[in-house]
Amino acid sequence: MQRAAAQLDFDTNKLRTLIAGYAGIEAELVTDEAHLSDDLGLDWLDQLELMAQIEDEFADVEFFANTTAQIELVGDLIRHAEHRNAAPVRRSAA
């Protein structure tokens, strides 16, 4: 099975739909205030897998170990994705 190319344009609604699909819930329940573990039932491994799916879906979104622990709410995740999309990652040539 071939994967679709990652999107260059970040779309909050598409991200909410992806989260809802992963969590097995209705998209309307994926609010900014929804807690990933308490409200959506995602343990830490689920959260890491979800973030990997988001990285696959959106080309400019990346999560790093030092930021994943700070993401507790859907709104945190969206803000991180929006920020990463707005500021391209600079990679050193070294």
mmCIF file of N, CA and C in Angstrom:
data_model
loop_
_atom_site.group_PDB
_atom_site.id
_atom_site.type_symbol
_atom_site.label_atom_id
_atom_site.label_comp_id
_atom_site.label_asym_id
_atom_site.label_seq_id
_atom_site.Cartn_x
_atom_site.Cartn_y
_atom_site.Cartn_z
ATOM 1 N N MET A 1 0.831 -1.170 0.000
ATOM 2 C CA MET A 1 0.000 0.000 0.000
ATOM 3 C C MET A 1 0.881 1.240 0.000
ATOM 4 N N GLN A 2 0.619 2.152 -0.918
ATOM 5 C CA GLN A 2 1.414 3.358 -1.036
ATOM 6 C C GLN A 2 0.799 4.475 -0.208
ATOM 7 N N ARG A 3 1.640 5.187 0.531
ATOM 8 C CA ARG A 3 1.168 6.306 1.343
ATOM 9 C C ARG A 3 0.985 7.539 0.501
ATOM 10 N N ALA A 4 -0.020 8.313 0.831
ATOM 11 C CA ALA A 4 -0.233 9.591 0.162
ATOM 12 C C ALA A 4 0.857 10.563 0.603
ATOM 13 N N ALA A 5 1.206 11.473 -0.257
ATOM 14 C CA ALA A 5 2.216 12.477 0.076
ATOM 15 C C ALA A 5 1.688 13.371 1.189
ATOM 16 N N ALA A 6 2.588 13.792 2.041
ATOM 17 C CA ALA A 6 2.205 14.671 3.143
ATOM 18 C C ALA A 6 1.747 16.018 2.609
ATOM 19 N N GLN A 7 0.751 16.590 3.270
ATOM 20 C CA GLN A 7 0.219 17.886 2.867
ATOM 21 C C GLN A 7 1.181 18.998 3.253
ATOM 22 N N LEU A 8 1.296 19.979 2.380
ATOM 23 C CA LEU A 8 2.125 21.135 2.680
ATOM 24 C C LEU A 8 1.342 22.179 3.455
ATOM 25 N N ASP A 9 0.047 22.288 3.219
ATOM 26 C CA ASP A 9 -0.783 23.265 3.901
ATOM 27 C C ASP A 9 -1.420 22.628 5.129
ATOM 28 N N PHE A 10 -1.185 23.245 6.277
ATOM 29 C CA PHE A 10 -1.744 22.741 7.519
ATOM 30 C C PHE A 10 -3.230 23.072 7.578
ATOM 31 N N ASP A 11 -4.042 22.116 7.962
ATOM 32 C CA ASP A 11 -5.492 22.282 8.042
ATOM 33 C C ASP A 11 -5.952 21.768 9.406
ATOM 34 N N THR A 12 -6.398 22.700 10.258
ATOM 35 C CA THR A 12 -6.819 22.350 11.614
ATOM 36 C C THR A 12 -7.965 21.347 11.612
ATOM 37 N N ASN A 13 -8.929 21.524 10.725
ATOM 38 C CA ASN A 13 -10.061 20.594 10.679
ATOM 39 C C ASN A 13 -9.617 19.200 10.283
ATOM 40 N N LYS A 14 -8.679 19.105 9.343
ATOM 41 C CA LYS A 14 -8.166 17.798 8.948
ATOM 42 C C LYS A 14 -7.421 17.153 10.118
ATOM 43 N N LEU A 15 -6.685 17.971 10.883
ATOM 44 C CA LEU A 15 -5.985 17.446 12.051
ATOM 45 C C LEU A 15 -6.980 16.929 13.084
ATOM 46 N N ARG A 16 -8.046 17.684 13.330
ATOM 47 C CA ARG A 16 -9.070 17.237 14.288
ATOM 48 C C ARG A 16 -9.708 15.920 13.821
ATOM 49 N N THR A 17 -9.951 15.808 12.531
ATOM 50 C CA THR A 17 -10.532 14.585 11.971
ATOM 51 C C THR A 17 -9.572 13.411 12.139
ATOM 52 N N LEU A 18 -8.288 13.657 11.919
ATOM 53 C CA LEU A 18 -7.281 12.616 12.095
ATOM 54 C C LEU A 18 -7.230 12.157 13.553
ATOM 55 N N ILE A 19 -7.256 13.102 14.484
ATOM 56 C CA ILE A 19 -7.251 12.770 15.912
ATOM 57 C C ILE A 19 -8.486 11.960 16.273
ATOM 58 N N ALA A 20 -9.643 12.398 15.799
ATOM 59 C CA ALA A 20 -10.898 11.691 16.085
ATOM 60 C C ALA A 20 -10.849 10.268 15.545
ATOM 61 N N GLY A 21 -10.364 10.113 14.329
ATOM 62 C CA GLY A 21 -10.264 8.776 13.736
ATOM 63 C C GLY A 21 -9.333 7.887 14.532
ATOM 64 N N TYR A 22 -8.211 8.441 14.953
ATOM 65 C CA TYR A 22 -7.258 7.650 15.736
ATOM 66 C C TYR A 22 -7.860 7.240 17.075
ATOM 67 N N ALA A 23 -8.559 8.184 17.726
ATOM 68 C CA ALA A 23 -9.139 7.917 19.047
ATOM 69 C C ALA A 23 -10.456 7.143 18.966
ATOM 70 N N GLY A 24 -11.018 7.034 17.758
ATOM 71 C CA GLY A 24 -12.285 6.317 17.603
ATOM 72 C C GLY A 24 -13.466 7.070 18.176
ATOM 73 N N ILE A 25 -13.454 8.397 18.030
ATOM 74 C CA ILE A 25 -14.534 9.230 18.564
ATOM 75 C C ILE A 25 -15.043 10.163 17.472
ATOM 76 N N GLU A 26 -16.124 10.868 17.761
ATOM 77 C CA GLU A 26 -16.672 11.857 16.839
ATOM 78 C C GLU A 26 -15.775 13.088 16.815
ATOM 79 N N ALA A 27 -15.611 13.680 15.648
ATOM 80 C CA ALA A 27 -14.737 14.850 15.490
ATOM 81 C C ALA A 27 -15.192 16.016 16.366
ATOM 82 N N GLU A 28 -16.479 16.128 16.653
ATOM 83 C CA GLU A 28 -16.986 17.226 17.472
ATOM 84 C C GLU A 28 -16.439 17.179 18.903
ATOM 85 N N LEU A 29 -15.982 16.013 19.339
ATOM 86 C CA LEU A 29 -15.441 15.872 20.690
ATOM 87 C C LEU A 29 -13.976 16.311 20.774
ATOM 88 N N VAL A 30 -13.361 16.551 19.622
ATOM 89 C CA VAL A 30 -11.947 16.941 19.583
ATOM 90 C C VAL A 30 -11.874 18.468 19.660
ATOM 91 N N THR A 31 -12.054 18.979 20.866
ATOM 92 C CA THR A 31 -12.001 20.427 21.117
ATOM 93 C C THR A 31 -10.615 20.799 21.616
ATOM 94 N N ASP A 32 -10.308 22.082 21.601
ATOM 95 C CA ASP A 32 -9.009 22.546 22.096
ATOM 96 C C ASP A 32 -8.792 22.169 23.558
ATOM 97 N N GLU A 33 -9.865 22.096 24.326
ATOM 98 C CA GLU A 33 -9.764 21.811 25.755
ATOM 99 C C GLU A 33 -9.724 20.324 26.066
ATOM 100 N N ALA A 34 -9.916 19.463 25.072
ATOM 101 C CA ALA A 34 -9.931 18.014 25.312
ATOM 102 C C ALA A 34 -8.531 17.535 25.693
ATOM 103 N N HIS A 35 -8.457 16.839 26.819
ATOM 104 C CA HIS A 35 -7.192 16.281 27.306
ATOM 105 C C HIS A 35 -6.943 14.967 26.572
ATOM 106 N N LEU A 36 -5.723 14.810 26.048
ATOM 107 C CA LEU A 36 -5.420 13.628 25.238
ATOM 108 C C LEU A 36 -5.618 12.325 25.999
ATOM 109 N N SER A 37 -5.229 12.281 27.266
ATOM 110 C CA SER A 37 -5.401 11.032 28.013
ATOM 111 C C SER A 37 -6.729 10.978 28.755
ATOM 112 N N ASP A 38 -7.051 12.023 29.509
ATOM 113 C CA ASP A 38 -8.266 11.992 30.329
ATOM 114 C C ASP A 38 -9.548 11.972 29.503
ATOM 115 N N ASP A 39 -9.615 12.787 28.457
ATOM 116 C CA ASP A 39 -10.846 12.897 27.664
ATOM 117 C C ASP A 39 -10.882 11.973 26.444
ATOM 118 N N LEU A 40 -9.716 11.793 25.808
ATOM 119 C CA LEU A 40 -9.691 10.982 24.584
ATOM 120 C C LEU A 40 -9.218 9.555 24.827
ATOM 121 N N GLY A 41 -8.722 9.278 26.030
ATOM 122 C CA GLY A 41 -8.321 7.918 26.385
ATOM 123 C C GLY A 41 -7.025 7.448 25.740
ATOM 124 N N LEU A 42 -6.142 8.383 25.374
ATOM 125 C CA LEU A 42 -4.886 8.014 24.727
ATOM 126 C C LEU A 42 -3.775 7.934 25.765
ATOM 127 N N ASP A 43 -3.145 6.758 25.882
ATOM 128 C CA ASP A 43 -1.995 6.665 26.775
ATOM 129 C C ASP A 43 -0.768 7.254 26.066
ATOM 130 N N TRP A 44 0.379 7.256 26.716
ATOM 131 C CA TRP A 44 1.569 7.914 26.163
ATOM 132 C C TRP A 44 1.992 7.298 24.841
ATOM 133 N N LEU A 45 1.850 5.966 24.703
ATOM 134 C CA LEU A 45 2.230 5.317 23.451
ATOM 135 C C LEU A 45 1.258 5.708 22.332
ATOM 136 N N ASP A 46 -0.036 5.740 22.647
ATOM 137 C CA ASP A 46 -1.031 6.205 21.670
ATOM 138 C C ASP A 46 -0.703 7.621 21.213
ATOM 139 N N GLN A 47 -0.328 8.474 22.161
ATOM 140 C CA GLN A 47 -0.011 9.864 21.831
ATOM 141 C C GLN A 47 1.192 9.945 20.898
ATOM 142 N N LEU A 48 2.224 9.137 21.151
ATOM 143 C CA LEU A 48 3.392 9.119 20.268
ATOM 144 C C LEU A 48 3.026 8.620 18.875
ATOM 145 N N GLU A 49 2.206 7.587 18.812
ATOM 146 C CA GLU A 49 1.774 7.060 17.513
ATOM 147 C C GLU A 49 0.929 8.088 16.763
ATOM 148 N N LEU A 50 0.062 8.789 17.481
ATOM 149 C CA LEU A 50 -0.746 9.841 16.871
ATOM 150 C C LEU A 50 0.149 10.943 16.312
ATOM 151 N N MET A 51 1.137 11.363 17.076
ATOM 152 C CA MET A 51 2.049 12.402 16.609
ATOM 153 C C MET A 51 2.828 11.945 15.376
ATOM 154 N N ALA A 52 3.189 10.669 15.327
ATOM 155 C CA ALA A 52 3.880 10.139 14.142
ATOM 156 C C ALA A 52 2.946 10.191 12.931
ATOM 157 N N GLN A 53 1.676 9.881 13.126
ATOM 158 C CA GLN A 53 0.711 9.964 12.028
ATOM 159 C C GLN A 53 0.548 11.408 11.563
ATOM 160 N N ILE A 54 0.532 12.336 12.499
ATOM 161 C CA ILE A 54 0.409 13.759 12.148
ATOM 162 C C ILE A 54 1.628 14.193 11.334
ATOM 163 N N GLU A 55 2.822 13.762 11.752
ATOM 164 C CA GLU A 55 4.034 14.088 10.993
ATOM 165 C C GLU A 55 3.963 13.526 9.576
ATOM 166 N N ASP A 56 3.406 12.326 9.436
ATOM 167 C CA ASP A 56 3.266 11.712 8.113
ATOM 168 C C ASP A 56 2.263 12.469 7.249
ATOM 169 N N GLU A 57 1.222 12.992 7.878
ATOM 170 C CA GLU A 57 0.145 13.660 7.145
ATOM 171 C C GLU A 57 0.491 15.089 6.739
ATOM 172 N N PHE A 58 1.214 15.792 7.607
ATOM 173 C CA PHE A 58 1.529 17.200 7.366
ATOM 174 C C PHE A 58 3.044 17.361 7.243
ATOM 175 N N ALA A 59 3.502 17.749 6.072
ATOM 176 C CA ALA A 59 4.922 17.756 5.725
ATOM 177 C C ALA A 59 5.798 18.580 6.660
ATOM 178 N N ASP A 60 5.349 19.723 7.115
ATOM 179 C CA ASP A 60 6.201 20.613 7.902
ATOM 180 C C ASP A 60 6.024 20.471 9.409
ATOM 181 N N VAL A 61 5.271 19.499 9.846
ATOM 182 C CA VAL A 61 5.032 19.329 11.273
ATOM 183 C C VAL A 61 5.964 18.250 11.813
ATOM 184 N N GLU A 62 6.691 18.605 12.877
ATOM 185 C CA GLU A 62 7.569 17.648 13.538
ATOM 186 C C GLU A 62 7.403 17.781 15.044
ATOM 187 N N PHE A 63 7.503 16.658 15.722
ATOM 188 C CA PHE A 63 7.460 16.641 17.178
ATOM 189 C C PHE A 63 8.799 16.123 17.673
ATOM 190 N N PHE A 64 9.303 16.726 18.737
ATOM 191 C CA PHE A 64 10.574 16.321 19.319
ATOM 192 C C PHE A 64 10.343 15.893 20.762
ATOM 193 N N ALA A 65 11.220 15.066 21.273
ATOM 194 C CA ALA A 65 11.069 14.510 22.621
ATOM 195 C C ALA A 65 10.887 15.596 23.678
ATOM 196 N N ASN A 66 11.580 16.710 23.529
ATOM 197 C CA ASN A 66 11.473 17.754 24.548
ATOM 198 C C ASN A 66 10.149 18.510 24.487
ATOM 199 N N THR A 67 9.381 18.367 23.413
ATOM 200 C CA THR A 67 8.086 19.051 23.335
ATOM 201 C C THR A 67 6.909 18.110 23.534
ATOM 202 N N THR A 68 7.084 16.823 23.264
ATOM 203 C CA THR A 68 5.943 15.913 23.369
ATOM 204 C C THR A 68 5.417 15.814 24.791
ATOM 205 N N ALA A 69 6.280 15.923 25.782
ATOM 206 C CA ALA A 69 5.841 15.844 27.174
ATOM 207 C C ALA A 69 5.009 17.057 27.567
ATOM 208 N N GLN A 70 5.146 18.159 26.841
ATOM 209 C CA GLN A 70 4.406 19.382 27.143
ATOM 210 C C GLN A 70 3.032 19.406 26.483
ATOM 211 N N ILE A 71 2.760 18.469 25.610
ATOM 212 C CA ILE A 71 1.487 18.441 24.881
ATOM 213 C C ILE A 71 0.509 17.556 25.648
ATOM 214 N N GLU A 72 -0.488 18.186 26.265
ATOM 215 C CA GLU A 72 -1.488 17.461 27.044
ATOM 216 C C GLU A 72 -2.885 17.611 26.471
ATOM 217 N N LEU A 73 -3.150 18.750 25.848
ATOM 218 C CA LEU A 73 -4.474 19.053 25.316
ATOM 219 C C LEU A 73 -4.440 19.055 23.794
ATOM 220 N N VAL A 74 -5.590 18.871 23.179
ATOM 221 C CA VAL A 74 -5.683 18.966 21.721
ATOM 222 C C VAL A 74 -5.209 20.343 21.273
ATOM 223 N N GLY A 75 -5.567 21.379 22.007
ATOM 224 C CA GLY A 75 -5.139 22.733 21.667
ATOM 225 C C GLY A 75 -3.622 22.884 21.674
ATOM 226 N N ASP A 76 -2.940 22.215 22.624
ATOM 227 C CA ASP A 76 -1.480 22.238 22.657
ATOM 228 C C ASP A 76 -0.917 21.616 21.385
ATOM 229 N N LEU A 77 -1.495 20.501 21.000
ATOM 230 C CA LEU A 77 -1.038 19.794 19.813
ATOM 231 C C LEU A 77 -1.256 20.644 18.558
ATOM 232 N N ILE A 78 -2.404 21.283 18.458
ATOM 233 C CA ILE A 78 -2.711 22.133 17.302
ATOM 234 C C ILE A 78 -1.767 23.339 17.261
ATOM 235 N N ARG A 79 -1.558 23.989 18.393
ATOM 236 C CA ARG A 79 -0.657 25.146 18.429
ATOM 237 C C ARG A 79 0.761 24.750 18.019
ATOM 238 N N HIS A 80 1.214 23.593 18.497
ATOM 239 C CA HIS A 80 2.547 23.119 18.120
ATOM 240 C C HIS A 80 2.615 22.869 16.617
ATOM 241 N N ALA A 81 1.606 22.218 16.073
ATOM 242 C CA ALA A 81 1.587 21.920 14.638
ATOM 243 C C ALA A 81 1.520 23.201 13.816
ATOM 244 N N GLU A 82 0.712 24.159 14.245
ATOM 245 C CA GLU A 82 0.615 25.433 13.524
ATOM 246 C C GLU A 82 1.944 26.181 13.566
ATOM 247 N N HIS A 83 2.577 26.176 14.717
ATOM 248 C CA HIS A 83 3.859 26.870 14.877
ATOM 249 C C HIS A 83 4.929 26.209 14.008
ATOM 250 N N ARG A 84 4.993 24.895 14.029
ATOM 251 C CA ARG A 84 5.996 24.177 13.240
ATOM 252 C C ARG A 84 5.755 24.411 11.755
ATOM 253 N N ASN A 85 4.486 24.512 11.356
ATOM 254 C CA ASN A 85 4.157 24.718 9.954
ATOM 255 C C ASN A 85 4.526 26.125 9.522
ATOM 256 N N ALA A 86 4.389 27.095 10.412
ATOM 257 C CA ALA A 86 4.651 28.493 10.071
ATOM 258 C C ALA A 86 6.145 28.796 10.036
ATOM 259 N N ALA A 87 6.931 28.069 10.812
ATOM 260 C CA ALA A 87 8.366 28.324 10.877
ATOM 261 C C ALA A 87 9.124 27.108 10.375
ATOM 262 N N PRO A 88 9.584 27.120 9.136
ATOM 263 C CA PRO A 88 10.287 25.965 8.586
ATOM 264 C C PRO A 88 11.519 25.601 9.428
ATOM 265 N N VAL A 89 11.751 24.316 9.538
ATOM 266 C CA VAL A 89 12.871 23.814 10.308
ATOM 267 C C VAL A 89 14.157 24.037 9.519
ATOM 268 N N ARG A 90 15.139 24.616 10.180
ATOM 269 C CA ARG A 90 16.451 24.817 9.542
ATOM 270 C C ARG A 90 17.341 23.663 9.963
ATOM 271 N N ARG A 91 17.915 23.039 8.999
ATOM 272 C CA ARG A 91 18.778 21.897 9.287
ATOM 273 C C ARG A 91 20.220 22.284 8.946
ATOM 274 N N SER A 92 21.119 21.907 9.829
ATOM 275 C CA SER A 92 22.517 22.235 9.577
ATOM 276 C C SER A 92 23.096 21.245 8.573
ATOM 277 N N ALA A 93 24.095 21.676 7.853
ATOM 278 C CA ALA A 93 24.730 20.838 6.845
ATOM 279 C C ALA A 93 25.749 19.896 7.458
ATOM 280 N N ALA A 94 26.045 20.081 8.726
ATOM 281 C CA ALA A 94 27.072 19.267 9.393
ATOM 282 C C ALA A 94 26.620 17.875 9.668
#
